[in-house]
Each structure stands twice: as structure tokens, then as C-alpha cells.
PDB file of C-alpha atoms in Angstrom:
ATOM      1  CA  GLN C 183    -164.262  88.379 -26.630  1.00  0.00           C
ATOM      2  CA  VAL C 184    -164.884  84.994 -28.690  1.00  0.00           C
ATOM      3  CA  GLN C 185    -168.968  84.319 -29.609  1.00  0.00           C
ATOM      4  CA  LEU C 186    -169.678  80.689 -28.431  1.00  0.00           C
ATOM      5  CA  GLU C 187    -172.835  78.611 -29.060  1.00  0.00           C
ATOM      6  CA  GLU C 188    -173.739  75.087 -27.577  1.00  0.00           C
ATOM      7  CA  SER C 189    -175.518  72.689 -28.929  1.00  0.00           C
ATOM      8  CA  GLY C 190    -176.600  68.866 -27.811  1.00  0.00           C
ATOM      9  CA  GLY C 191    -178.645  69.342 -25.315  1.00  0.00           C
ATOM     10  CA  GLY C 192    -182.010  67.837 -24.535  1.00  0.00           C
ATOM     11  CA  LEU C 193    -184.840  65.599 -22.764  1.00  0.00           C
ATOM     12  CA  VAL C 194    -183.019  62.232 -21.495  1.00  0.00           C
ATOM     13  CA  GLU C 195    -184.287  59.454 -18.934  1.00  0.00           C
ATOM     14  CA  ALA C 196    -181.404  58.892 -16.353  1.00  0.00           C
ATOM     15  CA  GLY C 197    -178.900  56.178 -17.337  1.00  0.00           C
ATOM     16  CA  ALA C 198    -178.910  57.623 -20.984  1.00  0.00           C
ATOM     17  CA  SER C 199    -175.697  59.650 -22.695  1.00  0.00           C
ATOM     18  CA  LEU C 200    -175.310  62.989 -24.294  1.00  0.00           C
ATOM     19  CA  ARG C 201    -172.803  64.917 -26.012  1.00  0.00           C
ATOM     20  CA  LEU C 202    -172.576  68.589 -25.836  1.00  0.00           C
ATOM     21  CA  SER C 203    -170.608  70.612 -28.399  1.00  0.00           C
ATOM     22  CA  CYS C 204    -169.497  74.266 -28.297  1.00  0.00           C
ATOM     23  CA  VAL C 205    -168.195  76.133 -31.361  1.00  0.00           C
ATOM     24  CA  ALA C 206    -165.785  79.287 -31.149  1.00  0.00           C
ATOM     25  CA  ALA C 207    -166.079  81.834 -34.184  1.00  0.00           C
ATOM     26  CA  GLY C 208    -162.990  83.844 -35.015  1.00  0.00           C
ATOM     27  CA  ARG C 209    -159.387  82.597 -34.199  1.00  0.00           C
ATOM     28  CA  GLY C 210    -157.470  82.258 -31.344  1.00  0.00           C
ATOM     29  CA  PHE C 211    -159.350  78.785 -30.374  1.00  0.00           C
ATOM     30  CA  SER C 212    -156.487  76.931 -30.183  1.00  0.00           C
ATOM     31  CA  SER C 213    -154.767  78.909 -27.299  1.00  0.00           C
ATOM     32  CA  TYR C 214    -158.007  79.149 -24.870  1.00  0.00           C
ATOM     33  CA  VAL C 215    -158.686  77.484 -21.897  1.00  0.00           C
ATOM     34  CA  MET C 216    -162.075  75.757 -22.577  1.00  0.00           C
ATOM     35  CA  GLY C 217    -165.006  74.626 -19.911  1.00  0.00           C
ATOM     36  CA  TRP C 218    -168.364  73.390 -19.652  1.00  0.00           C
ATOM     37  CA  PHE C 219    -170.268  74.903 -16.173  1.00  0.00           C
ATOM     38  CA  ARG C 220    -173.529  74.047 -15.258  1.00  0.00           C
ATOM     39  CA  GLN C 221    -176.492  76.180 -13.356  1.00  0.00           C
ATOM     40  CA  ALA C 222    -179.468  74.421 -11.618  1.00  0.00           C
ATOM     41  CA  PRO C 223    -182.432  76.145 -10.888  1.00  0.00           C
ATOM     42  CA  GLY C 224    -181.545  77.964  -7.415  1.00  0.00           C
ATOM     43  CA  LYS C 225    -178.013  76.888  -7.022  1.00  0.00           C
ATOM     44  CA  GLU C 226    -174.699  78.885  -7.979  1.00  0.00           C
ATOM     45  CA  ARG C 227    -172.581  78.045 -11.566  1.00  0.00           C
ATOM     46  CA  GLU C 228    -170.127  75.740 -10.972  1.00  0.00           C
ATOM     47  CA  ALA C 229    -167.477  74.580 -13.143  1.00  0.00           C
ATOM     48  CA  VAL C 230    -168.213  70.950 -14.974  1.00  0.00           C
ATOM     49  CA  ALA C 231    -165.022  69.965 -16.575  1.00  0.00           C
ATOM     50  CA  VAL C 232    -162.255  71.892 -17.941  1.00  0.00           C
ATOM     51  CA  ILE C 233    -159.348  71.044 -20.617  1.00  0.00           C
ATOM     52  CA  SER C 234    -156.664  72.975 -21.292  1.00  0.00           C
ATOM     53  CA  TRP C 235    -155.309  74.770 -24.698  1.00  0.00           C
ATOM     54  CA  SER C 236    -153.619  71.236 -25.620  1.00  0.00           C
ATOM     55  CA  GLY C 237    -156.342  69.318 -25.027  1.00  0.00           C
ATOM     56  CA  LEU C 238    -153.360  67.429 -22.169  1.00  0.00           C
ATOM     57  CA  ASN C 239    -154.611  68.522 -19.172  1.00  0.00           C
ATOM     58  CA  THR C 240    -158.229  68.470 -17.486  1.00  0.00           C
ATOM     59  CA  TYR C 241    -160.345  69.112 -14.911  1.00  0.00           C
ATOM     60  CA  TYR C 242    -163.730  67.068 -13.496  1.00  0.00           C
ATOM     61  CA  THR C 243    -165.909  68.146 -10.447  1.00  0.00           C
ATOM     62  CA  ASP C 244    -166.061  64.675  -8.558  1.00  0.00           C
ATOM     63  CA  SER C 245    -169.552  64.706  -9.044  1.00  0.00           C
ATOM     64  CA  VAL C 246    -169.078  63.716 -13.156  1.00  0.00           C
ATOM     65  CA  LYS C 247    -165.619  61.598 -12.740  1.00  0.00           C
ATOM     66  CA  GLY C 248    -165.807  58.409 -14.762  1.00  0.00           C
ATOM     67  CA  ARG C 249    -169.193  59.680 -16.514  1.00  0.00           C
ATOM     68  CA  PHE C 250    -168.279  62.688 -18.699  1.00  0.00           C
ATOM     69  CA  THR C 251    -165.344  63.446 -20.319  1.00  0.00           C
ATOM     70  CA  ILE C 252    -164.308  66.659 -21.871  1.00  0.00           C
ATOM     71  CA  SER C 253    -162.453  67.036 -25.230  1.00  0.00           C
ATOM     72  CA  ARG C 254    -161.618  69.720 -28.292  1.00  0.00           C
ATOM     73  CA  ASP C 255    -160.718  69.545 -31.985  1.00  0.00           C
ATOM     74  CA  ASN C 256    -158.487  72.717 -32.403  1.00  0.00           C
ATOM     75  CA  THR C 257    -158.751  71.803 -35.930  1.00  0.00           C
ATOM     76  CA  LYS C 258    -162.727  72.659 -35.972  1.00  0.00           C
ATOM     77  CA  ASN C 259    -162.718  75.434 -33.102  1.00  0.00           C
ATOM     78  CA  THR C 260    -164.660  72.873 -31.285  1.00  0.00           C
ATOM     79  CA  GLN C 261    -165.152  71.524 -27.632  1.00  0.00           C
ATOM     80  CA  TYR C 262    -167.135  68.942 -26.301  1.00  0.00           C
ATOM     81  CA  LEU C 263    -169.076  67.384 -23.321  1.00  0.00           C
ATOM     82  CA  GLN C 264    -169.582  63.639 -23.404  1.00  0.00           C
ATOM     83  CA  MET C 265    -172.057  62.772 -20.553  1.00  0.00           C
ATOM     84  CA  SER C 266    -172.885  59.585 -20.188  1.00  0.00           C
ATOM     85  CA  ASN C 267    -175.214  57.321 -17.130  1.00  0.00           C
ATOM     86  CA  LEU C 268    -176.783  60.859 -16.625  1.00  0.00           C
ATOM     87  CA  LYS C 269    -178.671  61.357 -13.505  1.00  0.00           C
ATOM     88  CA  PRO C 270    -181.192  63.408 -12.705  1.00  0.00           C
ATOM     89  CA  GLU C 271    -179.016  65.644 -10.480  1.00  0.00           C
ATOM     90  CA  ASP C 272    -177.311  66.846 -13.688  1.00  0.00           C
ATOM     91  CA  THR C 273    -180.265  68.634 -14.888  1.00  0.00           C
ATOM     92  CA  ALA C 274    -178.873  71.864 -15.459  1.00  0.00           C
ATOM     93  CA  ASN C 275    -178.219  74.904 -18.260  1.00  0.00           C
ATOM     94  CA  TYR C 276    -174.870  73.690 -19.685  1.00  0.00           C
ATOM     95  CA  TYR C 277    -172.421  76.651 -20.553  1.00  0.00           C
ATOM     96  CA  CYS C 278    -169.612  76.690 -22.729  1.00  0.00           C
ATOM     97  CA  ALA C 279    -166.869  79.205 -21.632  1.00  0.00           C
ATOM     98  CA  ALA C 280    -163.729  80.572 -23.195  1.00  0.00           C
ATOM     99  CA  GLY C 281    -160.530  81.412 -21.033  1.00  0.00           C
ATOM    100  CA  GLN C 282    -158.232  83.803 -22.981  1.00  0.00           C
ATOM    101  CA  ARG C 283    -155.800  85.248 -20.833  1.00  0.00           C
ATOM    102  CA  SER C 284    -152.396  84.219 -22.004  1.00  0.00           C
ATOM    103  CA  GLY C 285    -150.569  81.772 -19.535  1.00  0.00           C
ATOM    104  CA  LEU C 286    -153.817  80.046 -18.291  1.00  0.00           C
ATOM    105  CA  VAL C 287    -153.814  76.445 -18.142  1.00  0.00           C
ATOM    106  CA  LEU C 288    -156.349  75.149 -16.357  1.00  0.00           C
ATOM    107  CA  SER C 289    -159.038  77.094 -13.911  1.00  0.00           C
ATOM    108  CA  THR C 290    -162.549  76.363 -12.404  1.00  0.00           C
ATOM    109  CA  LYS C 291    -163.156  80.015 -11.314  1.00  0.00           C
ATOM    110  CA  ILE C 292    -165.590  82.157 -13.499  1.00  0.00           C
ATOM    111  CA  SER C 293    -163.978  84.794 -13.588  1.00  0.00           C
ATOM    112  CA  ASP C 294    -160.755  83.612 -15.215  1.00  0.00           C
ATOM    113  CA  PHE C 295    -163.547  82.749 -18.138  1.00  0.00           C
ATOM    114  CA  ASP C 296    -163.817  85.848 -21.062  1.00  0.00           C
ATOM    115  CA  SER C 297    -167.150  84.518 -22.915  1.00  0.00           C
ATOM    116  CA  TRP C 298    -169.489  82.630 -22.312  1.00  0.00           C
ATOM    117  CA  GLY C 299    -172.146  80.793 -24.797  1.00  0.00           C
ATOM    118  CA  HIS C 300    -176.045  81.346 -23.944  1.00  0.00           C
ATOM    119  CA  GLY C 301    -176.507  78.024 -22.724  1.00  0.00           C
ATOM    120  CA  THR C 302    -178.115  74.330 -23.650  1.00  0.00           C
ATOM    121  CA  GLN C 303    -180.776  73.061 -21.268  1.00  0.00           C
ATOM    122  CA  VAL C 304    -179.950  69.331 -20.568  1.00  0.00           C
ATOM    123  CA  THR C 305    -182.767  67.445 -18.285  1.00  0.00           C
ATOM    124  CA  VAL C 306    -182.481  64.147 -17.003  1.00  0.00           C
ATOM    125  CA  SER C 307    -185.807  62.309 -15.953  1.00  0.00           C
ATOM    126  CA  SER C 308    -185.859  59.732 -13.189  1.00  0.00           C
TER     127      SER C 308
END
């Protein structure tokens, strides 16, 4: 497993922007599928955005399309989630995750992600 550390969460008003970052320790980052998941109180954890190892393939859940952008910098072992026009329903704990299985391109399945960060809270007030 790889150690992941998220940062960038906070309390903002609706319509604001935030950028989440996730730094991975160790080697191998450039070969991992990386994802951002979120979990709100009383709800299941869901995939928000996923990016392939090359950055060429991405996935977004419908509710964030056009507002969130996932990216990665393999030279810095870091992935990002740029969140714009935030809405109260985006309030959740956001988790960074790494899928390390050989051959994995994109996935939204929690079971395909081997390593998880501790999460960073995003709260959007109306």
C-alpha cells in the first residue's frame, strides 16, 4: 500500500471554489489509477472523479460534471481536484484513493482501490 495525504478542504459558501491535493509517498505513483471519493453523513461512499495513470482518461460522476476537474502531476506524486461552483450537496468528507493493480485503467469500484487517505472535509454553506 501507498501512503496518501489529502489537503485543501474547508468551509466555503455556495458558489466558491476549492482545490484538493493528494500527495502519495513512495514510488510507483505514475502507474496508479487515482481517484477522489466522497462520503456524506448517512450516505455511502461514492466515486467523484477518477484519472488514469497517464491522465488521458477521466471519469466524473454526473453531479460534478462541468464543475470539478481531476488532474495529476506524476513528477510530484500528486493528484488534484479543482472544485468550482460548489453546492451544499457537495458537502462531504473527500478521500484520495490509489488503484495499484496492474492493467487497471479506470474504475469507480471501491474494491479496486488499494490505498486510501484519511480524508479532508469539505463543507459548503448555502
